[in-house]
Amino acid sequence: MGKIEETVPSAEGRRKLAVLTLGEPNCRGIAVTVRIGEEGRLPSTEISGKLPTRRKIIERLDISQSLYCGTNVGRLEAVASQVTNVSITDISEKGHILMNDWLKSESFRPIREMLLAKLAPEDEVRLIIQTRDIQLWRLPWYAWDFFERYPKAQLALSASMYDRIIPIETSRERIKILAILGSDSGINLEKDRKILEKLPNAEICFVVKPKREELMEQLWEQQPYDILYFAGHSCTEGEKGRLYINETESVTIGDLKHPLRKAISQSLQLGIFNSCDGLGLAQELASLHIPQVILMREPVPDRVAQEFLKYFLQAFATGKPLYLSVREARERLTGFEYQFSRASWLPIIYQNLAQSPPNWHQLCSS
């Protein structure tokens, strides 16, 4: 295939959507298809390629995770103190190089060149990785030098199956948020509360360390709400997410599926899980067809979780698009990477491809 010529960049940039669909890995590699188009329209371009098997990347990522995390449950106060910064940095840089070498594979070249041809550096790009393999979700996609070339691009993950739930039309003057503050052993959730309380034009119901029955009651009775927020300890078990709602009890998304399904059918547009290791949560929420979720890929230091929430809400509540608000907040986390390596890689969006992300004003009128 000959080299694709790049298009002339637009003067102001456009809003573009690029969906990379990855098949299940096998001995021949991973089939990849990319669909590119203007935001809100049908894709105008589609092309296929392939990536080699990812075994070496997964092995390197597993080493990096074991050094970085130290444990697999709970928002953490001092992850970096458990290993030397030299070890973390060394592993992280090698993983960065390995990821880009993988994405420069010859079999992936048609897709790389199509992205260059159809996207201009000033475009606002939603790049979505769609796959049913949670291990592919775990790869360090932020290491891809694509994001250096496109400063307004933001990554999201998506399941291979999705559906749109059309909510009941409502109109409110204030955004309604249900905020669950769970187990706080070793962490400070009072800062999360203070950040949320500063939000403009928002009505917030706080549920603090609820018993299981109380949580179920609040999920039913506080509907409809636009944003569901959880802070505390969580983990991924296999492909399921578990939330520690108090010091002795935990629940899975499956346990909460009935009230959550009703909330989504009414007005729930965004879930924010400011807790550790949230990919299992995204997997289960995807089956309920939630529009979008912001979560942490891996165990997250307590301070990083708090600063991300502050930076994200500062941007989002002033009217910036959700994706650009996440990117801005992530980039501001780089100031903490001298202490917590790759902190800016932890926040990630899960996106239901049948839905479009709302801005703050649209949440009021959804």
Short mmCIF file of C-alpha atoms in Angstrom, two decimals, residues 57-360:
data_model
loop_
_atom_site.label_atom_id
_atom_site.label_comp_id
_atom_site.label_asym_id
_atom_site.label_seq_id
_atom_site.Cartn_x
_atom_site.Cartn_y
_atom_site.Cartn_z
CA ILE A 57 4.11 -5.82 26.20
CA ILE A 58 1.82 -7.57 28.68
CA GLU A 59 4.81 -9.10 30.46
CA ARG A 60 6.53 -5.71 30.70
CA LEU A 61 3.29 -4.07 31.82
CA ASP A 62 2.81 -6.71 34.52
CA ILE A 63 6.30 -5.95 35.88
CA SER A 64 5.55 -2.22 35.85
CA GLN A 65 2.23 -2.78 37.60
CA SER A 66 3.74 -4.95 40.32
CA LEU A 67 6.38 -2.31 41.04
CA TYR A 68 4.00 0.63 40.85
CA CYS A 69 1.07 -0.81 42.73
CA GLY A 70 2.53 -2.77 45.61
CA THR A 71 -1.07 -3.82 46.38
CA ASN A 72 -4.24 -4.26 44.35
CA VAL A 73 -6.89 -2.79 46.63
CA GLY A 74 -7.57 0.68 47.92
CA ARG A 75 -6.74 4.26 47.14
CA LEU A 76 -3.16 4.55 48.40
CA GLU A 77 -1.33 7.23 50.34
CA ALA A 78 2.28 6.44 49.46
CA VAL A 79 2.66 3.98 46.62
CA ALA A 80 5.96 5.48 45.58
CA SER A 81 7.56 4.77 48.94
CA GLN A 82 7.21 1.03 48.42
CA VAL A 83 9.77 0.87 45.61
CA THR A 84 12.60 3.04 44.40
CA ASN A 85 11.77 5.81 41.96
CA VAL A 86 14.67 4.63 39.80
CA SER A 87 13.05 1.23 39.36
CA ILE A 88 9.65 2.70 38.50
CA THR A 89 11.09 5.20 36.02
CA ASP A 90 13.26 2.60 34.34
CA ILE A 91 10.40 0.15 33.86
CA SER A 92 8.02 2.91 32.76
CA GLU A 93 10.39 4.26 30.10
CA LYS A 94 11.04 0.80 28.72
CA GLY A 95 7.30 0.17 28.57
CA HIS A 96 6.88 3.50 26.71
CA ILE A 97 9.45 2.45 24.10
CA LEU A 98 8.01 -1.05 23.76
CA MET A 99 4.46 0.27 23.26
CA ASN A 100 5.52 2.64 20.47
CA ASP A 101 7.65 -0.02 18.78
CA TRP A 102 4.57 -2.26 18.77
CA LEU A 103 2.40 0.46 17.23
CA LYS A 104 5.05 1.10 14.56
CA SER A 105 4.72 -2.47 13.30
CA GLU A 106 4.57 -2.73 9.51
CA SER A 107 1.19 -4.49 9.63
CA PHE A 108 -0.25 -1.49 11.51
CA ARG A 109 1.21 1.07 9.09
CA PRO A 110 -1.98 1.53 6.97
CA ILE A 111 -3.87 2.59 10.09
CA ARG A 112 -1.12 4.93 11.30
CA GLU A 113 -0.99 6.65 7.95
CA MET A 114 -4.77 6.95 7.69
CA LEU A 115 -4.89 8.64 11.08
CA LEU A 116 -2.21 11.10 9.91
CA ALA A 117 -4.10 11.74 6.69
CA LYS A 118 -7.51 12.36 8.19
CA LEU A 119 -6.65 14.17 11.43
CA ALA A 120 -5.01 17.57 11.80
CA PRO A 121 -2.94 18.44 14.89
CA GLU A 122 -5.42 21.13 15.89
CA ASP A 123 -8.45 18.82 15.68
CA GLU A 124 -10.35 17.87 18.83
CA VAL A 125 -10.16 14.09 18.64
CA ARG A 126 -11.91 11.39 20.61
CA LEU A 127 -9.80 8.25 20.09
CA ILE A 128 -11.64 5.19 21.34
CA ILE A 129 -10.17 1.71 21.82
CA GLN A 130 -12.99 -0.78 21.30
CA THR A 131 -12.42 -4.39 22.33
CA ARG A 132 -13.89 -7.17 24.44
CA ASP A 133 -10.45 -8.12 25.83
CA ILE A 134 -9.85 -6.35 29.17
CA GLN A 135 -6.11 -7.11 28.87
CA LEU A 136 -6.00 -4.87 25.81
CA TRP A 137 -7.68 -2.16 27.87
CA ARG A 138 -4.82 -2.47 30.37
CA LEU A 139 -2.11 -1.62 27.85
CA PRO A 140 -0.42 1.81 28.31
CA TRP A 141 -2.16 3.52 25.38
CA TYR A 142 -1.19 6.96 26.70
CA ALA A 143 2.41 6.08 25.85
CA TRP A 144 1.53 6.23 22.13
CA ASP A 145 3.26 9.21 20.54
CA PHE A 146 -0.05 9.90 18.74
CA PHE A 147 -1.04 11.98 21.78
CA GLU A 148 2.03 14.17 21.44
CA ARG A 149 1.13 14.99 17.84
CA TYR A 150 -2.54 15.66 18.70
CA PRO A 151 -2.70 17.88 21.82
CA LYS A 152 -6.52 17.94 21.77
CA ALA A 153 -6.89 14.17 21.52
CA GLN A 154 -8.16 12.13 24.47
CA LEU A 155 -8.36 8.38 24.83
CA ALA A 156 -11.39 6.34 25.87
CA LEU A 157 -12.19 2.65 26.11
CA SER A 158 -15.30 0.96 24.80
CA ALA A 159 -16.84 -2.49 24.87
CA SER A 160 -17.47 -4.46 21.69
CA MET A 161 -21.24 -4.46 22.34
CA TYR A 162 -23.24 -1.38 23.24
CA ASP A 163 -26.73 0.05 23.12
CA ARG A 164 -28.32 3.41 23.65
CA ILE A 165 -30.81 3.80 26.47
CA ILE A 166 -33.03 6.79 25.68
CA PRO A 167 -33.63 8.53 29.02
CA ILE A 168 -36.88 10.07 30.16
CA GLU A 169 -36.86 13.75 29.21
CA THR A 170 -36.41 15.96 32.24
CA SER A 171 -35.49 19.57 32.84
CA ARG A 172 -33.84 20.81 36.01
CA GLU A 173 -32.13 24.00 37.01
CA ARG A 174 -29.44 22.15 38.98
CA ILE A 175 -27.34 19.08 38.21
CA LYS A 176 -28.12 16.29 40.65
CA ILE A 177 -25.19 14.23 41.96
CA LEU A 178 -25.34 11.14 44.15
CA ALA A 179 -21.97 10.95 45.93
CA ILE A 180 -21.08 7.73 47.74
CA LEU A 181 -18.13 8.00 50.12
CA GLY A 182 -17.14 4.46 51.03
CA SER A 183 -14.42 2.84 53.10
CA ASP A 184 -11.82 5.46 54.00
CA SER A 185 -9.26 3.29 55.77
CA GLY A 186 -5.91 5.04 55.31
CA ILE A 187 -7.27 7.74 53.00
CA ASN A 188 -8.94 11.16 53.32
CA LEU A 189 -12.33 11.36 51.63
CA GLU A 190 -13.19 14.65 53.32
CA LYS A 191 -11.18 16.41 50.59
CA ASP A 192 -13.35 14.78 47.92
CA ARG A 193 -16.42 16.06 49.72
CA LYS A 194 -15.10 19.63 49.91
CA ILE A 195 -14.25 19.62 46.19
CA LEU A 196 -17.76 18.46 45.28
CA GLU A 197 -19.40 21.01 47.57
CA LYS A 198 -17.77 23.83 45.60
CA LEU A 199 -19.47 22.85 42.34
CA PRO A 200 -21.74 25.51 40.85
CA ASN A 201 -25.34 24.79 40.01
CA ALA A 202 -25.29 21.34 41.62
CA GLU A 203 -27.45 19.52 44.15
CA ILE A 204 -25.40 16.84 45.91
CA CYS A 205 -26.64 13.99 48.07
CA PHE A 206 -23.82 12.48 50.13
CA VAL A 207 -24.07 8.87 51.28
CA VAL A 208 -21.25 8.15 53.74
CA LYS A 209 -20.09 4.62 54.58
CA PRO A 210 -23.53 3.17 53.93
CA LYS A 211 -24.64 -0.27 54.95
CA ARG A 212 -25.59 -2.45 52.01
CA GLU A 213 -29.31 -2.01 52.57
CA GLU A 214 -28.93 1.76 53.01
CA LEU A 215 -26.96 2.04 49.78
CA MET A 216 -29.64 0.18 47.82
CA GLU A 217 -32.33 2.41 49.34
CA GLN A 218 -30.43 5.60 48.46
CA LEU A 219 -29.80 4.44 44.88
CA TRP A 220 -33.54 3.93 44.43
CA GLU A 221 -34.84 6.96 46.35
CA GLN A 222 -32.45 9.65 45.08
CA GLN A 223 -33.37 9.10 41.43
CA PRO A 224 -33.24 10.74 39.01
CA TYR A 225 -29.62 11.89 39.20
CA ASP A 226 -27.20 12.95 36.46
CA ILE A 227 -23.85 11.97 37.96
CA LEU A 228 -22.97 9.04 40.21
CA TYR A 229 -19.76 9.60 42.19
CA PHE A 230 -17.89 7.01 44.26
CA ALA A 231 -14.73 7.51 46.31
CA GLY A 232 -13.08 4.97 48.56
CA HIS A 233 -11.49 1.58 48.06
CA SER A 234 -12.22 -0.65 45.08
CA CYS A 235 -10.58 -3.41 43.09
CA THR A 236 -10.96 -5.59 40.01
CA GLU A 237 -11.48 -9.31 40.54
CA GLY A 238 -11.09 -11.06 37.19
CA GLU A 239 -13.35 -8.90 35.05
CA LYS A 240 -15.62 -7.70 37.86
CA GLY A 241 -15.30 -4.59 39.98
CA ARG A 242 -15.82 -4.50 43.73
CA LEU A 243 -16.63 -1.38 45.81
CA TYR A 244 -15.82 -1.27 49.52
CA ILE A 245 -18.74 0.77 50.83
CA ASN A 246 -17.76 0.66 54.53
CA GLU A 247 -15.13 -1.01 56.69
CA THR A 248 -16.84 -4.41 56.66
CA GLU A 249 -18.99 -4.60 53.50
CA SER A 250 -18.45 -4.52 49.75
CA VAL A 251 -20.65 -4.78 46.66
CA THR A 252 -20.19 -5.44 42.96
CA ILE A 253 -21.84 -3.54 40.14
CA GLY A 254 -23.88 -6.69 39.57
CA ASP A 255 -25.32 -6.33 43.07
CA LEU A 256 -26.51 -2.82 42.16
CA LYS A 257 -27.68 -3.52 38.62
CA HIS A 258 -31.41 -2.98 39.14
CA PRO A 259 -31.29 0.55 40.62
CA LEU A 260 -28.45 1.48 38.26
CA ARG A 261 -30.38 0.29 35.23
CA LYS A 262 -33.33 2.42 36.29
CA ALA A 263 -31.04 5.42 36.91
CA ILE A 264 -29.59 5.12 33.41
CA SER A 265 -33.08 4.93 31.90
CA GLN A 266 -34.00 8.16 33.70
CA SER A 267 -31.09 10.57 33.50
CA LEU A 268 -27.75 9.12 34.67
CA GLN A 269 -25.16 10.28 32.14
CA LEU A 270 -21.83 10.05 33.93
CA GLY A 271 -20.23 7.84 36.54
CA ILE A 272 -17.04 8.97 38.28
CA PHE A 273 -15.22 6.27 40.26
CA ASN A 274 -12.34 7.99 42.02
CA SER A 275 -10.98 4.74 43.39
CA CYS A 276 -8.44 2.08 42.48
CA ASP A 277 -8.26 -0.47 39.70
CA GLY A 278 -11.54 0.44 38.01
CA LEU A 279 -11.46 -1.49 34.72
CA GLY A 280 -13.61 -4.25 36.19
CA LEU A 281 -16.18 -1.62 37.15
CA ALA A 282 -16.21 -0.37 33.56
CA GLN A 283 -16.71 -3.91 32.24
CA GLU A 284 -19.81 -4.41 34.35
CA LEU A 285 -21.20 -0.92 33.80
CA ALA A 286 -20.82 -1.47 30.05
CA SER A 287 -23.36 -4.29 30.25
CA LEU A 288 -25.84 -1.79 31.70
CA HIS A 289 -25.13 0.61 28.78
CA ILE A 290 -24.14 3.56 30.94
CA PRO A 291 -23.24 6.52 28.67
CA GLN A 292 -19.76 7.26 30.07
CA VAL A 293 -17.59 6.61 33.10
CA ILE A 294 -14.40 8.21 34.37
CA LEU A 295 -12.25 5.86 36.43
CA MET A 296 -8.71 4.96 37.46
CA ARG A 297 -6.97 2.19 35.51
CA GLU A 298 -4.77 1.03 38.41
CA PRO A 299 -4.26 1.68 42.14
CA VAL A 300 -4.08 5.43 42.63
CA PRO A 301 -2.31 7.49 45.31
CA ASP A 302 -4.77 9.37 47.51
CA ARG A 303 -3.39 12.79 46.61
CA VAL A 304 -3.46 12.03 42.87
CA ALA A 305 -7.14 11.00 43.12
CA GLN A 306 -8.01 14.25 44.92
CA GLU A 307 -6.04 16.50 42.55
CA PHE A 308 -7.53 14.84 39.47
CA LEU A 309 -11.05 15.38 40.79
CA LYS A 310 -10.31 19.03 41.50
CA TYR A 311 -8.70 19.72 38.11
CA PHE A 312 -11.34 17.82 36.15
CA LEU A 313 -14.32 19.51 37.80
CA GLN A 314 -12.71 22.95 37.54
CA ALA A 315 -12.54 22.51 33.77
CA PHE A 316 -15.79 20.60 33.21
CA ALA A 317 -18.01 22.83 35.35
CA THR A 318 -16.87 25.91 33.42
CA GLY A 319 -18.17 24.46 30.15
CA LYS A 320 -15.20 22.64 28.61
CA PRO A 321 -15.99 19.38 26.78
CA LEU A 322 -15.76 16.28 28.95
CA TYR A 323 -12.87 14.74 27.00
CA LEU A 324 -10.80 17.92 26.99
CA SER A 325 -11.51 18.38 30.69
CA VAL A 326 -10.11 14.92 31.39
CA ARG A 327 -7.04 15.58 29.26
CA GLU A 328 -6.39 18.92 30.97
CA ALA A 329 -6.71 17.31 34.40
CA ARG A 330 -4.40 14.45 33.40
CA GLU A 331 -1.75 16.81 32.10
CA ARG A 332 -1.83 18.78 35.34
CA LEU A 333 -1.05 15.53 37.17
CA THR A 334 2.36 15.39 35.50
CA GLY A 335 3.50 17.77 38.22
CA PHE A 336 3.23 14.85 40.67
CA GLU A 337 5.16 12.34 38.58
CA TYR A 338 8.43 13.06 40.38
CA GLN A 339 6.77 11.23 43.28
CA PHE A 340 4.16 9.05 41.57
CA SER A 341 5.43 7.82 38.22
CA ARG A 342 2.91 8.00 35.34
CA ALA A 343 0.20 9.50 37.54
CA SER A 344 -1.20 11.18 34.42
CA TRP A 345 -1.88 7.78 32.86
CA LEU A 346 -4.24 6.62 35.61
CA PRO A 347 -7.53 8.43 34.72
CA ILE A 348 -9.38 6.93 31.77
CA ILE A 349 -12.82 7.30 30.18
CA TYR A 350 -15.13 4.40 29.38
CA GLN A 351 -17.45 5.42 26.53
CA ASN A 352 -20.70 3.90 25.30
CA LEU A 353 -20.30 4.37 21.54
CA ALA A 354 -24.03 4.85 21.10
CA GLN A 355 -23.88 8.03 23.20
CA SER A 356 -22.19 11.41 22.91
CA PRO A 357 -20.48 12.94 25.95
CA PRO A 358 -22.41 15.86 27.47
CA ASN A 359 -21.04 19.14 28.72
CA TRP A 360 -21.98 20.59 32.10
#
